[in-house]
Short mmCIF file of C-alpha atoms in Angstrom, two decimals:
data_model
loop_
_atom_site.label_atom_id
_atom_site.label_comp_id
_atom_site.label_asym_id
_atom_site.label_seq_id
_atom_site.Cartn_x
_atom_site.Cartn_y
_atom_site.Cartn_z
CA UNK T 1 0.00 0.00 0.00
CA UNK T 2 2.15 2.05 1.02
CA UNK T 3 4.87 1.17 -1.49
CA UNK T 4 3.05 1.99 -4.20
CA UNK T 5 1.72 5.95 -2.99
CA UNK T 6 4.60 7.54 -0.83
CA UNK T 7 7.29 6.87 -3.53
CA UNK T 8 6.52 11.13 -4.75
CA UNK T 9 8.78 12.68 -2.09
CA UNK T 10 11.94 10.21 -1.90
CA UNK T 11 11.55 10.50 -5.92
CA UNK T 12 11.45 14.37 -6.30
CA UNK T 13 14.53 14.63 -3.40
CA UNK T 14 16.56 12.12 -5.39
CA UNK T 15 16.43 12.58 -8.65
CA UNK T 16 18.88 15.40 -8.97
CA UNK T 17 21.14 13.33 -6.90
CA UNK T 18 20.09 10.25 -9.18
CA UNK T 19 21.04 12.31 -12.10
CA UNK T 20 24.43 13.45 -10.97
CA UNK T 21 25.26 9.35 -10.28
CA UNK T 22 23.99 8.16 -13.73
CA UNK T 23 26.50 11.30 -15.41
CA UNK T 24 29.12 9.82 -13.13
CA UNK T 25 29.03 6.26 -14.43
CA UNK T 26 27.18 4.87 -11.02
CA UNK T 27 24.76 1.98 -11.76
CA UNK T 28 21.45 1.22 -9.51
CA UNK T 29 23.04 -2.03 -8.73
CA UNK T 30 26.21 -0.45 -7.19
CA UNK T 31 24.05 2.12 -4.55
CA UNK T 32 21.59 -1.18 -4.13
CA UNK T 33 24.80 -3.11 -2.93
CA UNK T 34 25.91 0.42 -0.95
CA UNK T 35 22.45 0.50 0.41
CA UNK T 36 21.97 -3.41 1.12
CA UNK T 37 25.57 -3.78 3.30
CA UNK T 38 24.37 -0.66 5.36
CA UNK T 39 21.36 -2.26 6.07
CA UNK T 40 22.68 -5.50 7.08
CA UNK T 41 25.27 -3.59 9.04
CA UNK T 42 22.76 -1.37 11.23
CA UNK T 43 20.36 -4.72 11.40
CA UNK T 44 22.85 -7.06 12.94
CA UNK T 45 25.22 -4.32 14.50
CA UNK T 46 22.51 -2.64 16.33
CA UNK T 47 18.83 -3.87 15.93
CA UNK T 48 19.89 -7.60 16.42
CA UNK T 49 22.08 -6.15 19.95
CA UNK T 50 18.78 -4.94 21.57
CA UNK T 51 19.49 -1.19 20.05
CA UNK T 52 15.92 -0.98 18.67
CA UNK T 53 15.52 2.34 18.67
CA UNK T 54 18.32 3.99 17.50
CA UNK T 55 18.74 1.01 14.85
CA UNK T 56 14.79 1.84 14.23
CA UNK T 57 16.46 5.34 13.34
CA UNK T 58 19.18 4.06 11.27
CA UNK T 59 17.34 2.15 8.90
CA UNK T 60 14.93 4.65 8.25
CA UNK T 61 17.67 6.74 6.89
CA UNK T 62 18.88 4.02 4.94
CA UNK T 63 16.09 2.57 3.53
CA UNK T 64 14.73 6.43 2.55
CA UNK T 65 18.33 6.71 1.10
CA UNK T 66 17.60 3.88 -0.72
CA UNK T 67 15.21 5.52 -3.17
CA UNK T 68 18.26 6.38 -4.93
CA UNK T 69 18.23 3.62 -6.71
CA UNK T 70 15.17 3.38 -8.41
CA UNK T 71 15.42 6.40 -9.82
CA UNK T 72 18.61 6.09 -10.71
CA UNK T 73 17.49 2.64 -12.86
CA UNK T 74 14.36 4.72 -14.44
CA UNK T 75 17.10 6.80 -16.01
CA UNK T 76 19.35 4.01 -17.23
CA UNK T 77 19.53 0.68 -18.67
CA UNK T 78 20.62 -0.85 -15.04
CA UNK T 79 18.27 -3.33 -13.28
CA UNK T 80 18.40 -3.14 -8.94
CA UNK T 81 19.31 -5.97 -6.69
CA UNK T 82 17.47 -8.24 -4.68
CA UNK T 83 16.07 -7.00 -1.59
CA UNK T 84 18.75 -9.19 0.75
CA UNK T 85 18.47 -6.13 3.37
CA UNK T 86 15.04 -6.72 3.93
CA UNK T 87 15.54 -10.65 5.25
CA UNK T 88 18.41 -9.31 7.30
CA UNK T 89 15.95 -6.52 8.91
CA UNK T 90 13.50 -9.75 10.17
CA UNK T 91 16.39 -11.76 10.92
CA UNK T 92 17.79 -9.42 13.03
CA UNK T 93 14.69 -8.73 15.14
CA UNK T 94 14.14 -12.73 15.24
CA UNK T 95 17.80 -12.86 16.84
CA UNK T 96 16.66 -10.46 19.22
CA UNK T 97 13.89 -12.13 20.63
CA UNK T 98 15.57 -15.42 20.72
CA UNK T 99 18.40 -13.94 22.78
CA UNK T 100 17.19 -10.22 24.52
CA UNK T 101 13.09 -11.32 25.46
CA UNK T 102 12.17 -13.07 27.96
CA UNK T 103 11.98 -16.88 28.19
CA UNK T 104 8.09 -17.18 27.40
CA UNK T 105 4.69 -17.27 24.99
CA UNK T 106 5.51 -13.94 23.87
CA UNK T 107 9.21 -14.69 23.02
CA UNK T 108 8.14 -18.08 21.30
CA UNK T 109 5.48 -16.44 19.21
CA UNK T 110 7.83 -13.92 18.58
CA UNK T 111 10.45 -16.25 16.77
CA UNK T 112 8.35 -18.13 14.98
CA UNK T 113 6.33 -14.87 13.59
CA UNK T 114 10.29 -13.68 12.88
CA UNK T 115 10.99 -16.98 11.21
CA UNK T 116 7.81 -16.43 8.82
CA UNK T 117 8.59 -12.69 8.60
CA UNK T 118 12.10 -13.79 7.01
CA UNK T 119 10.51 -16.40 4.34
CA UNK T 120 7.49 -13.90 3.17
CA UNK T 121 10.59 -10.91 2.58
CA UNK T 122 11.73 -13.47 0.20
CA UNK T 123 8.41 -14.54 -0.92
CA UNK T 124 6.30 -11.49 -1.69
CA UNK T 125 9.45 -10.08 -4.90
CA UNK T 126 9.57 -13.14 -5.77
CA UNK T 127 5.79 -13.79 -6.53
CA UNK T 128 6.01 -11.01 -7.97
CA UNK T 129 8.90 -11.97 -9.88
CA UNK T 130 7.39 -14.60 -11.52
CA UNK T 131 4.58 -12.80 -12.77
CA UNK T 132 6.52 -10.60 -14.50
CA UNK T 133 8.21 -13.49 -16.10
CA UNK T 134 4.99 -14.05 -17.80
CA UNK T 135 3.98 -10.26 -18.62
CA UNK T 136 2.11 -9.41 -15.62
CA UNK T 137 2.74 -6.52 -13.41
CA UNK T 138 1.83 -7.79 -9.84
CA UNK T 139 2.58 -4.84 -7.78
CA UNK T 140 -0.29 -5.24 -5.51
CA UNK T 141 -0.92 -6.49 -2.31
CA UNK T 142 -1.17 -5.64 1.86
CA UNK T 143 1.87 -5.53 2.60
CA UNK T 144 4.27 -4.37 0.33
CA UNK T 145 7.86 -3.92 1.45
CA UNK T 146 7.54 -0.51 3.02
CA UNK T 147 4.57 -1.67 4.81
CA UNK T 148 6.61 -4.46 6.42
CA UNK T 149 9.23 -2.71 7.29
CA UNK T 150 7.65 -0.24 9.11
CA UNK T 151 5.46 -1.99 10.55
CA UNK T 152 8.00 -4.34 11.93
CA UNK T 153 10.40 -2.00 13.15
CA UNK T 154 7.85 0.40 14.85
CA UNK T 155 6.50 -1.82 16.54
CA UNK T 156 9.48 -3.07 18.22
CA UNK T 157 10.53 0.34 18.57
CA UNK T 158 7.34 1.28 20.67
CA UNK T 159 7.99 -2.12 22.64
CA UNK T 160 11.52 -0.64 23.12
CA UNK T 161 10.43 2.36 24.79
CA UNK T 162 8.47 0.51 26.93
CA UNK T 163 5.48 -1.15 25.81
CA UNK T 164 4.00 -4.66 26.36
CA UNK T 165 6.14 -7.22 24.21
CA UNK T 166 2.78 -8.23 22.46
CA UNK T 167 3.12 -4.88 20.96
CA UNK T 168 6.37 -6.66 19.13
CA UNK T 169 4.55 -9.32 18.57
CA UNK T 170 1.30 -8.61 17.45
CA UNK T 171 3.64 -6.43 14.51
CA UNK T 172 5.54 -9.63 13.55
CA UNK T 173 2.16 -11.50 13.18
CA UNK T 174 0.75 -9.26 11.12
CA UNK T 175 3.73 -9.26 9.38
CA UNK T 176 4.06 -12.84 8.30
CA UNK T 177 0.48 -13.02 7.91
CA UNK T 178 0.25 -9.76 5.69
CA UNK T 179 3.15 -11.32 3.51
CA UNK T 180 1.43 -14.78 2.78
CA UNK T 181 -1.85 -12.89 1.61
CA UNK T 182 -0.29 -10.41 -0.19
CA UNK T 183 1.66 -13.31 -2.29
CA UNK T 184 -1.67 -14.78 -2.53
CA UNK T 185 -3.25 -12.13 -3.86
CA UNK T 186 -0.16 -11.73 -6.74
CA UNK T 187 -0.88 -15.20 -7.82
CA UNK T 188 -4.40 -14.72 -8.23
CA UNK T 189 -3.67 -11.31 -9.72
CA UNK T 190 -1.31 -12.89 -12.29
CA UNK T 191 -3.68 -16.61 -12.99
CA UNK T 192 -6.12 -14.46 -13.67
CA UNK T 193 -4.64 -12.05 -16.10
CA UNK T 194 -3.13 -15.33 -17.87
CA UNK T 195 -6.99 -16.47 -17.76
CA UNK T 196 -8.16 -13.41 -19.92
CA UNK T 197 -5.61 -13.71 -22.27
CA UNK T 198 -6.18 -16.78 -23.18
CA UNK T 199 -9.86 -16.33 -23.46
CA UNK T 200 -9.26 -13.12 -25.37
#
């Protein structure tokens, strides 16, 4: 949801400075792989320490930072990454309630809504992936990656400053569970596009 309508401001701040890397020879891929390793730096240096907060902080910078590089591959020829930063950003929060919560429902309920958080970052691209391989656009969906993210982090930042854990967890349920409908609702999107073409 929110992927696809609050892309206007990151896009008109960056494109000068996505104009000034394409003159210079930079490709998306290179400030996706910038962007990715400072992600996975902030998630396991900090988040995955019990920093949530200020690693909350961190990765919002990043991750608005990483805007960059869309832009940057509407102006060229240059394809973007995979989004590796965005498994490290669950992993990291699943390490910290296996090791910083306390022994408990929450924590277990907590790790296993991590564990499915990790599999539907990989899931939801790559449903969507796949329809594109066979000329669909399936952008759609709850929870696209910006609604996971935040999501995810803010409510383990709120839990940080001193909420309930449930807080925590009831974000990393919704999570998972946003991510398995929202690939749902790509492959339905995409069978059913294939559908009307072949009964066009």
């Amino acid at each position: 949801m929110l992927g696809n309508h609050g892309r206007s401001i990151p896009r008109a701040v960056f494109t000068p400075l996505a104009r000034l890397l394409a003159k210079a020879g930079v490709t998306p891929n290179m400030v996706t792989a910038f962007g990715t390793a400072a992600t996975i730096a902030v998630a396991f240096g900090v988040v995955a320490q019990g920093w949530i907060w200020q690693g909350g902080i961190a990765l919002a910078v990043v991750m608005f930072g990483d805007s960059v590089d869309g832009t940057l591959a509407r102006m060229t020829t240059g394809g973007t990454l995979d989004r590796l930063g965005d498994g490290a950003v669950f992993a990291s929060l699943t390490y910290y309630a296996v090791f910083h919560m306390e022994e408990g429902t929450a924590r277990t309920w907590a790790v296993i809504a991590g564990l499915a958080s990790i599999v539907g970052a990989a899931a939801v691209p790559y449903a969507r992936a796949r329809a594109e391989s066979v000329g669909v656009t399936a952008k759609l969906g709850i929870a696209e990656r910006t609604d996971r993210l935040l999501i995810a982090m803010g409510s383990a930042m709120i839990m940080d400053l001193g909420a309930s854990a449930w807080v925590f967890v009831a974000g990393l349920t919704w999570v998972a569970l946003a991510s398995f409908i929202t690939v749902g609702q790509r492959v339905w999107y995409t069978a059913r596009h294939i559908d009307e073409a072949e009964g066009a």
